[in-house]
PDB file of N, CA and C in Angstrom:
ATOM      1  N   UNK A   1       0.838  -1.176   0.000  1.00 90.00           N
ATOM      2  CA  UNK A   1       0.000   0.000   0.000  1.00 90.00           C
ATOM      3  C   UNK A   1       0.880   1.235   0.000  1.00 90.00           C
ATOM      4  N   UNK A   2       0.563   2.175  -0.847  1.00 95.00           N
ATOM      5  CA  UNK A   2       1.294   3.424  -0.968  1.00 95.00           C
ATOM      6  C   UNK A   2       0.391   4.566  -0.500  1.00 95.00           C
ATOM      7  N   UNK A   3       0.890   5.364   0.449  1.00 96.00           N
ATOM      8  CA  UNK A   3       0.099   6.441   1.030  1.00 96.00           C
ATOM      9  C   UNK A   3       0.777   7.775   0.764  1.00 96.00           C
ATOM     10  N   UNK A   4      -0.010   8.750   0.349  1.00 95.00           N
ATOM     11  CA  UNK A   4       0.455  10.122   0.189  1.00 95.00           C
ATOM     12  C   UNK A   4      -0.080  10.922   1.366  1.00 95.00           C
ATOM     13  N   UNK A   5       0.826  11.515   2.147  1.00 93.00           N
ATOM     14  CA  UNK A   5       0.442  12.356   3.272  1.00 93.00           C
ATOM     15  C   UNK A   5       0.659  13.801   2.856  1.00 93.00           C
ATOM     16  N   UNK A   6      -0.393  14.603   2.981  1.00 91.00           N
ATOM     17  CA  UNK A   6      -0.301  16.012   2.634  1.00 91.00           C
ATOM     18  C   UNK A   6      -0.551  16.825   3.892  1.00 91.00           C
ATOM     19  N   UNK A   7       0.415  17.684   4.243  1.00 86.00           N
ATOM     20  CA  UNK A   7       0.309  18.526   5.426  1.00 86.00           C
ATOM     21  C   UNK A   7       1.216  18.035   6.534  1.00 86.00           C
ATOM     22  N   UNK A   8       1.408  18.872   7.526  1.00 84.00           N
ATOM     23  CA  UNK A   8       2.265  18.520   8.656  1.00 84.00           C
ATOM     24  C   UNK A   8       3.735  18.683   8.316  1.00 84.00           C
ATOM     25  N   UNK A   9       4.544  18.813   9.336  1.00 82.00           N
ATOM     26  CA  UNK A   9       5.983  18.955   9.150  1.00 82.00           C
ATOM     27  C   UNK A   9       6.718  17.682   9.541  1.00 82.00           C
ATOM     28  N   UNK A  10       6.534  17.259  10.762  1.00 86.00           N
ATOM     29  CA  UNK A  10       7.225  16.069  11.270  1.00 86.00           C
ATOM     30  C   UNK A  10       6.209  14.938  11.357  1.00 86.00           C
ATOM     31  N   UNK A  11       6.400  13.935  10.532  1.00 90.00           N
ATOM     32  CA  UNK A  11       5.412  12.848  10.478  1.00 90.00           C
ATOM     33  C   UNK A  11       6.019  11.492  10.816  1.00 90.00           C
ATOM     34  N   UNK A  12       7.171  11.475  11.456  1.00 93.00           N
ATOM     35  CA  UNK A  12       7.853  10.199  11.710  1.00 93.00           C
ATOM     36  C   UNK A  12       6.988   9.240  12.537  1.00 93.00           C
ATOM     37  N   UNK A  13       6.292   9.741  13.551  1.00 94.00           N
ATOM     38  CA  UNK A  13       5.442   8.865  14.372  1.00 94.00           C
ATOM     39  C   UNK A  13       4.241   8.361  13.578  1.00 94.00           C
ATOM     40  N   UNK A  14       3.693   9.223  12.743  1.00 94.00           N
ATOM     41  CA  UNK A  14       2.560   8.827  11.900  1.00 94.00           C
ATOM     42  C   UNK A  14       3.016   7.791  10.878  1.00 94.00           C
ATOM     43  N   UNK A  15       4.184   8.013  10.275  1.00 94.00           N
ATOM     44  CA  UNK A  15       4.723   7.061   9.299  1.00 94.00           C
ATOM     45  C   UNK A  15       4.950   5.697   9.926  1.00 94.00           C
ATOM     46  N   UNK A  16       5.509   5.684  11.123  1.00 93.00           N
ATOM     47  CA  UNK A  16       5.768   4.423  11.826  1.00 93.00           C
ATOM     48  C   UNK A  16       4.460   3.672  12.086  1.00 93.00           C
ATOM     49  N   UNK A  17       3.439   4.397  12.522  1.00 93.00           N
ATOM     50  CA  UNK A  17       2.144   3.778  12.784  1.00 93.00           C
ATOM     51  C   UNK A  17       1.546   3.212  11.499  1.00 93.00           C
ATOM     52  N   UNK A  18       1.610   3.982  10.398  1.00 93.00           N
ATOM     53  CA  UNK A  18       1.062   3.525   9.117  1.00 93.00           C
ATOM     54  C   UNK A  18       1.826   2.313   8.587  1.00 93.00           C
ATOM     55  N   UNK A  19       3.133   2.295   8.772  1.00 92.00           N
ATOM     56  CA  UNK A  19       3.924   1.129   8.366  1.00 92.00           C
ATOM     57  C   UNK A  19       3.497  -0.089   9.171  1.00 92.00           C
ATOM     58  N   UNK A  20       3.175   0.116  10.443  1.00 89.00           N
ATOM     59  CA  UNK A  20       2.679  -0.972  11.277  1.00 89.00           C
ATOM     60  C   UNK A  20       1.333  -1.515  10.797  1.00 89.00           C
ATOM     61  N   UNK A  21       0.594  -0.674  10.083  1.00 88.00           N
ATOM     62  CA  UNK A  21      -0.690  -1.096   9.519  1.00 88.00           C
ATOM     63  C   UNK A  21      -0.550  -1.582   8.076  1.00 88.00           C
ATOM     64  N   UNK A  22       0.681  -1.672   7.588  1.00 88.00           N
ATOM     65  CA  UNK A  22       0.904  -2.269   6.282  1.00 88.00           C
ATOM     66  C   UNK A  22       1.316  -1.346   5.163  1.00 88.00           C
ATOM     67  N   UNK A  23       1.528  -0.069   5.424  1.00 92.00           N
ATOM     68  CA  UNK A  23       1.968   0.841   4.368  1.00 92.00           C
ATOM     69  C   UNK A  23       3.391   0.494   3.946  1.00 92.00           C
ATOM     70  N   UNK A  24       3.586   0.329   2.652  1.00 94.00           N
ATOM     71  CA  UNK A  24       4.920   0.005   2.133  1.00 94.00           C
ATOM     72  C   UNK A  24       5.664   1.262   1.704  1.00 94.00           C
ATOM     73  N   UNK A  25       4.943   2.215   1.115  1.00 95.00           N
ATOM     74  CA  UNK A  25       5.542   3.452   0.630  1.00 95.00           C
ATOM     75  C   UNK A  25       4.760   4.626   1.184  1.00 95.00           C
ATOM     76  N   UNK A  26       5.483   5.592   1.748  1.00 95.00           N
ATOM     77  CA  UNK A  26       4.842   6.799   2.265  1.00 95.00           C
ATOM     78  C   UNK A  26       5.522   8.003   1.627  1.00 95.00           C
ATOM     79  N   UNK A  27       4.746   8.772   0.878  1.00 94.00           N
ATOM     80  CA  UNK A  27       5.217  10.030   0.314  1.00 94.00           C
ATOM     81  C   UNK A  27       4.642  11.146   1.170  1.00 94.00           C
ATOM     82  N   UNK A  28       5.425  12.218   1.371  1.00 92.00           N
ATOM     83  CA  UNK A  28       4.970  13.311   2.220  1.00 92.00           C
ATOM     84  C   UNK A  28       5.210  14.651   1.546  1.00 92.00           C
ATOM     85  N   UNK A  29       4.143  15.445   1.463  1.00 88.00           N
ATOM     86  CA  UNK A  29       4.238  16.831   1.018  1.00 88.00           C
ATOM     87  C   UNK A  29       3.842  17.689   2.192  1.00 88.00           C
ATOM     88  N   UNK A  30       4.720  18.585   2.634  1.00 80.00           N
ATOM     89  CA  UNK A  30       4.385  19.382   3.810  1.00 80.00           C
ATOM     90  C   UNK A  30       3.336  20.456   3.515  1.00 80.00           C
ATOM     91  N   UNK A  31       3.155  20.830   2.268  1.00 73.00           N
ATOM     92  CA  UNK A  31       2.143  21.814   1.849  1.00 73.00           C
ATOM     93  C   UNK A  31       2.310  23.137   2.577  1.00 73.00           C
ATOM     94  N   UNK A  32       3.528  23.434   2.969  1.00 69.00           N
ATOM     95  CA  UNK A  32       3.808  24.668   3.696  1.00 69.00           C
ATOM     96  C   UNK A  32       3.567  25.895   2.810  1.00 69.00           C
ATOM     97  N   UNK A  33       3.965  25.797   1.534  1.00 68.00           N
ATOM     98  CA  UNK A  33       3.757  26.909   0.605  1.00 68.00           C
ATOM     99  C   UNK A  33       2.405  26.740  -0.080  1.00 68.00           C
ATOM    100  N   UNK A  34       1.553  27.717   0.058  1.00 63.00           N
ATOM    101  CA  UNK A  34       0.212  27.640  -0.521  1.00 63.00           C
ATOM    102  C   UNK A  34       0.257  27.493  -2.034  1.00 63.00           C
ATOM    103  N   UNK A  35       1.279  28.057  -2.651  1.00 61.00           N
ATOM    104  CA  UNK A  35       1.328  28.041  -4.115  1.00 61.00           C
ATOM    105  C   UNK A  35       1.807  26.710  -4.690  1.00 61.00           C
ATOM    106  N   UNK A  36       2.551  25.918  -3.925  1.00 63.00           N
ATOM    107  CA  UNK A  36       3.144  24.708  -4.494  1.00 63.00           C
ATOM    108  C   UNK A  36       2.294  23.455  -4.349  1.00 63.00           C
ATOM    109  N   UNK A  37       1.639  23.278  -3.217  1.00 64.00           N
ATOM    110  CA  UNK A  37       0.898  22.029  -2.968  1.00 64.00           C
ATOM    111  C   UNK A  37      -0.208  21.767  -3.986  1.00 64.00           C
ATOM    112  N   UNK A  38      -1.044  22.736  -4.311  1.00 68.00           N
ATOM    113  CA  UNK A  38      -2.137  22.428  -5.248  1.00 68.00           C
ATOM    114  C   UNK A  38      -1.669  22.141  -6.675  1.00 68.00           C
ATOM    115  N   UNK A  39      -0.427  22.416  -6.978  1.00 77.00           N
ATOM    116  CA  UNK A  39       0.078  22.202  -8.335  1.00 77.00           C
ATOM    117  C   UNK A  39       0.681  20.812  -8.529  1.00 77.00           C
ATOM    118  N   UNK A  40       0.933  20.101  -7.447  1.00 84.00           N
ATOM    119  CA  UNK A  40       1.570  18.789  -7.553  1.00 84.00           C
ATOM    120  C   UNK A  40       0.572  17.740  -8.017  1.00 84.00           C
ATOM    121  N   UNK A  41       1.075  16.765  -8.744  1.00 89.00           N
ATOM    122  CA  UNK A  41       0.255  15.651  -9.227  1.00 89.00           C
ATOM    123  C   UNK A  41       0.414  14.473  -8.271  1.00 89.00           C
ATOM    124  N   UNK A  42      -0.689  13.832  -7.961  1.00 91.00           N
ATOM    125  CA  UNK A  42      -0.666  12.650  -7.098  1.00 91.00           C
ATOM    126  C   UNK A  42       0.033  11.524  -7.861  1.00 91.00           C
ATOM    127  N   UNK A  43       1.038  10.879  -7.240  1.00 92.00           N
ATOM    128  CA  UNK A  43       1.718   9.765  -7.915  1.00 92.00           C
ATOM    129  C   UNK A  43       0.722   8.677  -8.325  1.00 92.00           C
ATOM    130  N   UNK A  44       0.966   8.055  -9.458  1.00 93.00           N
ATOM    131  CA  UNK A  44       0.042   7.055  -9.997  1.00 93.00           C
ATOM    132  C   UNK A  44      -0.131   5.840  -9.093  1.00 93.00           C
ATOM    133  N   UNK A  45       0.907   5.482  -8.337  1.00 94.00           N
ATOM    134  CA  UNK A  45       0.840   4.284  -7.499  1.00 94.00           C
ATOM    135  C   UNK A  45       0.220   4.543  -6.124  1.00 94.00           C
ATOM    136  N   UNK A  46      -0.362   5.726  -5.902  1.00 95.00           N
ATOM    137  CA  UNK A  46      -0.945   6.068  -4.606  1.00 95.00           C
ATOM    138  C   UNK A  46      -2.235   5.282  -4.370  1.00 95.00           C
ATOM    139  N   UNK A  47      -2.291   4.604  -3.209  1.00 95.00           N
ATOM    140  CA  UNK A  47      -3.457   3.801  -2.838  1.00 95.00           C
ATOM    141  C   UNK A  47      -4.364   4.512  -1.843  1.00 95.00           C
ATOM    142  N   UNK A  48      -3.849   5.569  -1.198  1.00 96.00           N
ATOM    143  CA  UNK A  48      -4.611   6.293  -0.187  1.00 96.00           C
ATOM    144  C   UNK A  48      -4.013   7.689  -0.030  1.00 96.00           C
ATOM    145  N   UNK A  49      -4.871   8.694   0.148  1.00 95.00           N
ATOM    146  CA  UNK A  49      -4.403  10.052   0.431  1.00 95.00           C
ATOM    147  C   UNK A  49      -4.825  10.388   1.854  1.00 95.00           C
ATOM    148  N   UNK A  50      -3.846  10.849   2.639  1.00 95.00           N
ATOM    149  CA  UNK A  50      -4.082  11.245   4.022  1.00 95.00           C
ATOM    150  C   UNK A  50      -3.789  12.734   4.141  1.00 95.00           C
ATOM    151  N   UNK A  51      -4.799  13.507   4.529  1.00 93.00           N
ATOM    152  CA  UNK A  51      -4.636  14.949   4.706  1.00 93.00           C
ATOM    153  C   UNK A  51      -4.537  15.256   6.193  1.00 93.00           C
ATOM    154  N   UNK A  52      -3.454  15.927   6.586  1.00 91.00           N
ATOM    155  CA  UNK A  52      -3.320  16.409   7.958  1.00 91.00           C
ATOM    156  C   UNK A  52      -3.836  17.839   7.950  1.00 91.00           C
ATOM    157  N   UNK A  53      -4.990  18.041   8.521  1.00 84.00           N
ATOM    158  CA  UNK A  53      -5.791  19.233   8.275  1.00 84.00           C
ATOM    159  C   UNK A  53      -5.397  20.490   9.039  1.00 84.00           C
ATOM    160  N   UNK A  54      -4.490  20.419   9.956  1.00 78.00           N
ATOM    161  CA  UNK A  54      -4.210  21.557  10.829  1.00 78.00           C
ATOM    162  C   UNK A  54      -3.757  22.819  10.088  1.00 78.00           C
ATOM    163  N   UNK A  55      -2.987  22.668   9.039  1.00 70.00           N
ATOM    164  CA  UNK A  55      -2.442  23.851   8.376  1.00 70.00           C
ATOM    165  C   UNK A  55      -2.694  23.871   6.882  1.00 70.00           C
ATOM    166  N   UNK A  56      -3.786  23.300   6.418  1.00 75.00           N
ATOM    167  CA  UNK A  56      -4.087  23.277   4.986  1.00 75.00           C
ATOM    168  C   UNK A  56      -5.192  24.260   4.655  1.00 75.00           C
ATOM    169  N   UNK A  57      -5.089  24.843   3.466  1.00 74.00           N
ATOM    170  CA  UNK A  57      -6.196  25.699   3.046  1.00 74.00           C
ATOM    171  C   UNK A  57      -7.245  24.848   2.340  1.00 74.00           C
ATOM    172  N   UNK A  58      -8.439  25.383   2.220  1.00 78.00           N
ATOM    173  CA  UNK A  58      -9.559  24.623   1.671  1.00 78.00           C
ATOM    174  C   UNK A  58      -9.363  24.250   0.204  1.00 78.00           C
ATOM    175  N   UNK A  59      -8.736  25.118  -0.570  1.00 80.00           N
ATOM    176  CA  UNK A  59      -8.519  24.813  -1.986  1.00 80.00           C
ATOM    177  C   UNK A  59      -7.639  23.582  -2.158  1.00 80.00           C
ATOM    178  N   UNK A  60      -6.600  23.479  -1.354  1.00 82.00           N
ATOM    179  CA  UNK A  60      -5.718  22.315  -1.423  1.00 82.00           C
ATOM    180  C   UNK A  60      -6.495  21.058  -1.060  1.00 82.00           C
ATOM    181  N   UNK A  61      -7.263  21.131   0.020  1.00 85.00           N
ATOM    182  CA  UNK A  61      -8.021  19.972   0.460  1.00 85.00           C
ATOM    183  C   UNK A  61      -9.036  19.541  -0.605  1.00 85.00           C
ATOM    184  N   UNK A  62      -9.759  20.492  -1.163  1.00 88.00           N
ATOM    185  CA  UNK A  62     -10.761  20.162  -2.177  1.00 88.00           C
ATOM    186  C   UNK A  62     -10.139  19.536  -3.422  1.00 88.00           C
ATOM    187  N   UNK A  63      -8.994  20.071  -3.845  1.00 88.00           N
ATOM    188  CA  UNK A  63      -8.341  19.540  -5.038  1.00 88.00           C
ATOM    189  C   UNK A  63      -8.006  18.066  -4.865  1.00 88.00           C
ATOM    190  N   UNK A  64      -7.390  17.720  -3.743  1.00 91.00           N
ATOM    191  CA  UNK A  64      -6.966  16.336  -3.553  1.00 91.00           C
ATOM    192  C   UNK A  64      -8.124  15.421  -3.149  1.00 91.00           C
ATOM    193  N   UNK A  65      -9.140  15.962  -2.519  1.00 93.00           N
ATOM    194  CA  UNK A  65     -10.331  15.161  -2.231  1.00 93.00           C
ATOM    195  C   UNK A  65     -11.015  14.773  -3.539  1.00 93.00           C
ATOM    196  N   UNK A  66     -11.129  15.721  -4.456  1.00 94.00           N
ATOM    197  CA  UNK A  66     -11.719  15.431  -5.767  1.00 94.00           C
ATOM    198  C   UNK A  66     -10.865  14.459  -6.571  1.00 94.00           C
ATOM    199  N   UNK A  67      -9.550  14.600  -6.474  1.00 93.00           N
ATOM    200  CA  UNK A  67      -8.643  13.677  -7.164  1.00 93.00           C
ATOM    201  C   UNK A  67      -8.819  12.260  -6.633  1.00 93.00           C
ATOM    202  N   UNK A  68      -8.921  12.117  -5.318  1.00 95.00           N
ATOM    203  CA  UNK A  68      -9.124  10.792  -4.711  1.00 95.00           C
ATOM    204  C   UNK A  68     -10.451  10.188  -5.168  1.00 95.00           C
ATOM    205  N   UNK A  69     -11.485  11.010  -5.194  1.00 96.00           N
ATOM    206  CA  UNK A  69     -12.801  10.534  -5.620  1.00 96.00           C
ATOM    207  C   UNK A  69     -12.762  10.093  -7.080  1.00 96.00           C
ATOM    208  N   UNK A  70     -12.105  10.889  -7.920  1.00 95.00           N
ATOM    209  CA  UNK A  70     -12.000  10.571  -9.341  1.00 95.00           C
ATOM    210  C   UNK A  70     -11.244   9.254  -9.574  1.00 95.00           C
ATOM    211  N   UNK A  71     -10.207   9.029  -8.773  1.00 95.00           N
ATOM    212  CA  UNK A  71      -9.393   7.813  -8.922  1.00 95.00           C
ATOM    213  C   UNK A  71      -9.909   6.661  -8.063  1.00 95.00           C
ATOM    214  N   UNK A  72     -10.972   6.897  -7.297  1.00 96.00           N
ATOM    215  CA  UNK A  72     -11.580   5.879  -6.448  1.00 96.00           C
ATOM    216  C   UNK A  72     -10.586   5.298  -5.435  1.00 96.00           C
ATOM    217  N   UNK A  73      -9.856   6.195  -4.766  1.00 95.00           N
ATOM    218  CA  UNK A  73      -8.944   5.765  -3.709  1.00 95.00           C
ATOM    219  C   UNK A  73      -9.395   6.404  -2.393  1.00 95.00           C
ATOM    220  N   UNK A  74      -9.134   5.745  -1.267  1.00 96.00           N
ATOM    221  CA  UNK A  74      -9.555   6.273   0.032  1.00 96.00           C
ATOM    222  C   UNK A  74      -8.920   7.631   0.322  1.00 96.00           C
ATOM    223  N   UNK A  75      -9.696   8.500   0.955  1.00 96.00           N
ATOM    224  CA  UNK A  75      -9.265   9.839   1.330  1.00 96.00           C
ATOM    225  C   UNK A  75      -9.512  10.002   2.819  1.00 96.00           C
ATOM    226  N   UNK A  76      -8.453  10.215   3.589  1.00 95.00           N
ATOM    227  CA  UNK A  76      -8.542  10.293   5.042  1.00 95.00           C
ATOM    228  C   UNK A  76      -8.145  11.697   5.486  1.00 95.00           C
ATOM    229  N   UNK A  77      -8.978  12.333   6.287  1.00 93.00           N
ATOM    230  CA  UNK A  77      -8.677  13.639   6.877  1.00 93.00           C
ATOM    231  C   UNK A  77      -8.544  13.471   8.377  1.00 93.00           C
ATOM    232  N   UNK A  78      -7.479  14.032   8.937  1.00 91.00           N
ATOM    233  CA  UNK A  78      -7.278  13.927  10.382  1.00 91.00           C
ATOM    234  C   UNK A  78      -6.397  15.067  10.868  1.00 91.00           C
ATOM    235  N   UNK A  79      -6.460  15.311  12.163  1.00 87.00           N
ATOM    236  CA  UNK A  79      -5.522  16.245  12.774  1.00 87.00           C
ATOM    237  C   UNK A  79      -4.153  15.580  12.796  1.00 87.00           C
ATOM    238  N   UNK A  80      -3.145  16.289  13.281  1.00 81.00           N
ATOM    239  CA  UNK A  80      -1.773  15.787  13.198  1.00 81.00           C
ATOM    240  C   UNK A  80      -1.398  14.723  14.212  1.00 81.00           C
ATOM    241  N   UNK A  81      -2.204  14.454  15.203  1.00 87.00           N
ATOM    242  CA  UNK A  81      -1.807  13.493  16.224  1.00 87.00           C
ATOM    243  C   UNK A  81      -1.909  12.060  15.698  1.00 87.00           C
ATOM    244  N   UNK A  82      -1.037  11.211  16.191  1.00 91.00           N
ATOM    245  CA  UNK A  82      -1.019   9.813  15.777  1.00 91.00           C
ATOM    246  C   UNK A  82      -2.349   9.140  16.083  1.00 91.00           C
ATOM    247  N   UNK A  83      -2.917   9.427  17.244  1.00 90.00           N
ATOM    248  CA  UNK A  83      -4.182   8.776  17.612  1.00 90.00           C
ATOM    249  C   UNK A  83      -5.324   9.209  16.690  1.00 90.00           C
ATOM    250  N   UNK A  84      -5.364  10.475  16.311  1.00 91.00           N
ATOM    251  CA  UNK A  84      -6.404  10.941  15.381  1.00 91.00           C
ATOM    252  C   UNK A  84      -6.237  10.283  14.015  1.00 91.00           C
ATOM    253  N   UNK A  85      -5.004  10.222  13.539  1.00 92.00           N
ATOM    254  CA  UNK A  85      -4.743   9.595  12.241  1.00 92.00           C
ATOM    255  C   UNK A  85      -5.126   8.126  12.290  1.00 92.00           C
ATOM    256  N   UNK A  86      -4.721   7.430  13.360  1.00 91.00           N
ATOM    257  CA  UNK A  86      -5.047   6.013  13.501  1.00 91.00           C
ATOM    258  C   UNK A  86      -6.559   5.797  13.464  1.00 91.00           C
ATOM    259  N   UNK A  87      -7.290   6.552  14.284  1.00 90.00           N
ATOM    260  CA  UNK A  87      -8.745   6.387  14.366  1.00 90.00           C
ATOM    261  C   UNK A  87      -9.414   6.601  13.012  1.00 90.00           C
ATOM    262  N   UNK A  88      -9.050   7.662  12.308  1.00 92.00           N
ATOM    263  CA  UNK A  88      -9.668   7.961  11.011  1.00 92.00           C
ATOM    264  C   UNK A  88      -9.245   6.960   9.941  1.00 92.00           C
ATOM    265  N   UNK A  89      -7.962   6.572   9.942  1.00 91.00           N
ATOM    266  CA  UNK A  89      -7.454   5.632   8.945  1.00 91.00           C
ATOM    267  C   UNK A  89      -8.160   4.277   9.081  1.00 91.00           C
ATOM    268  N   UNK A  90      -8.255   3.782  10.288  1.00 90.00           N
ATOM    269  CA  UNK A  90      -8.901   2.488  10.536  1.00 90.00           C
ATOM    270  C   UNK A  90     -10.377   2.553  10.132  1.00 90.00           C
ATOM    271  N   UNK A  91     -11.026   3.669  10.440  1.00 91.00           N
ATOM    272  CA  UNK A  91     -12.445   3.830  10.101  1.00 91.00           C
ATOM    273  C   UNK A  91     -12.634   3.868   8.574  1.00 91.00           C
ATOM    274  N   UNK A  92     -11.873   4.694   7.884  1.00 90.00           N
ATOM    275  CA  UNK A  92     -12.021   4.851   6.432  1.00 90.00           C
ATOM    276  C   UNK A  92     -11.623   3.576   5.698  1.00 90.00           C
ATOM    277  N   UNK A  93     -10.572   2.916   6.158  1.00 88.00           N
ATOM    278  CA  UNK A  93     -10.093   1.714   5.487  1.00 88.00           C
ATOM    279  C   UNK A  93     -10.899   0.480   5.880  1.00 88.00           C
ATOM    280  N   UNK A  94     -11.795   0.615   6.862  1.00 84.00           N
ATOM    281  CA  UNK A  94     -12.655  -0.497   7.255  1.00 84.00           C
ATOM    282  C   UNK A  94     -11.934  -1.600   8.003  1.00 84.00           C
ATOM    283  N   UNK A  95     -10.878  -1.263   8.702  1.00 79.00           N
ATOM    284  CA  UNK A  95     -10.112  -2.258   9.463  1.00 79.00           C
ATOM    285  C   UNK A  95     -10.776  -2.434  10.827  1.00 79.00           C
ATOM    286  N   UNK A  96     -11.317  -3.630  11.058  1.00 74.00           N
ATOM    287  CA  UNK A  96     -11.979  -3.907  12.328  1.00 74.00           C
ATOM    288  C   UNK A  96     -11.163  -4.844  13.217  1.00 74.00           C
ATOM    289  N   UNK A  97     -10.331  -5.658  12.600  1.00 65.00           N
ATOM    290  CA  UNK A  97      -9.484  -6.561  13.362  1.00 65.00           C
ATOM    291  C   UNK A  97      -8.242  -6.902  12.541  1.00 65.00           C
ATOM    292  N   UNK A  98      -7.365  -7.704  13.107  1.00 57.00           N
ATOM    293  CA  UNK A  98      -6.078  -8.023  12.466  1.00 57.00           C
ATOM    294  C   UNK A  98      -6.231  -8.663  11.087  1.00 57.00           C
ATOM    295  N   UNK A  99      -7.275  -9.436  10.889  1.00 55.00           N
ATOM    296  CA  UNK A  99      -7.434 -10.126   9.611  1.00 55.00           C
ATOM    297  C   UNK A  99      -7.710  -9.170   8.463  1.00 55.00           C
ATOM    298  N   UNK A 100      -8.206  -7.972   8.763  1.00 50.00           N
ATOM    299  CA  UNK A 100      -8.513  -7.001   7.730  1.00 50.00           C
ATOM    300  C   UNK A 100      -7.375  -6.003   7.507  1.00 50.00           C
ATOM    301  N   UNK A 101      -6.340  -6.073   8.323  1.00 54.00           N
ATOM    302  CA  UNK A 101      -5.208  -5.165   8.223  1.00 54.00           C
ATOM    303  C   UNK A 101      -4.275  -5.603   7.099  1.00 54.00           C
ATOM    304  N   UNK A 102      -3.605  -4.659   6.474  1.00 53.00           N
ATOM    305  CA  UNK A 102      -2.687  -4.957   5.375  1.00 53.00           C
ATOM    306  C   UNK A 102      -1.336  -5.495   5.857  1.00 53.00           C
ATOM    307  N   UNK A 103      -1.046  -5.359   7.142  1.00 50.00           N
ATOM    308  CA  UNK A 103       0.290  -5.693   7.636  1.00 50.00           C
ATOM    309  C   UNK A 103       0.571  -7.196   7.654  1.00 50.00           C
ATOM    310  N   UNK A 104      -0.444  -8.024   7.743  1.00 48.00           N
ATOM    311  CA  UNK A 104      -0.271  -9.477   7.775  1.00 48.00           C
ATOM    312  C   UNK A 104       0.666  -9.920   8.892  1.00 48.00           C
ATOM    313  N   UNK A 105       0.571  -9.307  10.063  1.00 51.00           N
ATOM    314  CA  UNK A 105       1.457  -9.668  11.172  1.00 51.00           C
ATOM    315  C   UNK A 105       0.844 -10.736  12.068  1.00 51.00           C
ATOM    316  N   UNK A 106      -0.399 -11.130  11.811  1.00 49.00           N
ATOM    317  CA  UNK A 106      -1.129 -12.117  12.604  1.00 49.00           C
ATOM    318  C   UNK A 106      -1.150 -11.755  14.086  1.00 49.00           C
ATOM    319  N   UNK A 107      -1.292 -10.472  14.389  1.00 48.00           N
ATOM    320  CA  UNK A 107      -1.420 -10.021  15.768  1.00 48.00           C
ATOM    321  C   UNK A 107      -0.110  -9.949  16.534  1.00 48.00           C
ATOM    322  N   UNK A 108       1.018 -10.153  15.869  1.00 46.00           N
ATOM    323  CA  UNK A 108       2.320 -10.095  16.540  1.00 46.00           C
ATOM    324  C   UNK A 108       2.854  -8.678  16.484  1.00 46.00           C
ATOM    325  N   UNK A 109       2.993  -8.047  17.605  1.00 45.00           N
ATOM    326  CA  UNK A 109       3.536  -6.675  17.669  1.00 45.00           C
ATOM    327  C   UNK A 109       4.644  -6.621  18.665  1.00 45.00           C
TER     328      UNK A 109
END
């Protein structure tokens, strides 16, 4: 699974958590500059877009939400905390137990 994270500056804890849930590739755009983020193209191999909403403008969010809808890939919006991202990611991805998780760890952590 390849995830594109848009927003936030330091995402190491979020990346670690997502890798624990089976993410193989994580791309990150900090979207700090208002002019640059909306111009970027979502990589073709992206399986999920995660927006960290604390510092994003609405135009950026709408652009990538529409792109996700057009490509039929999950779109997750959350605040920057690991627990918020986890809760929203699990809900949107429909993960209810270990058997539905992409990590295939069989409950071994």
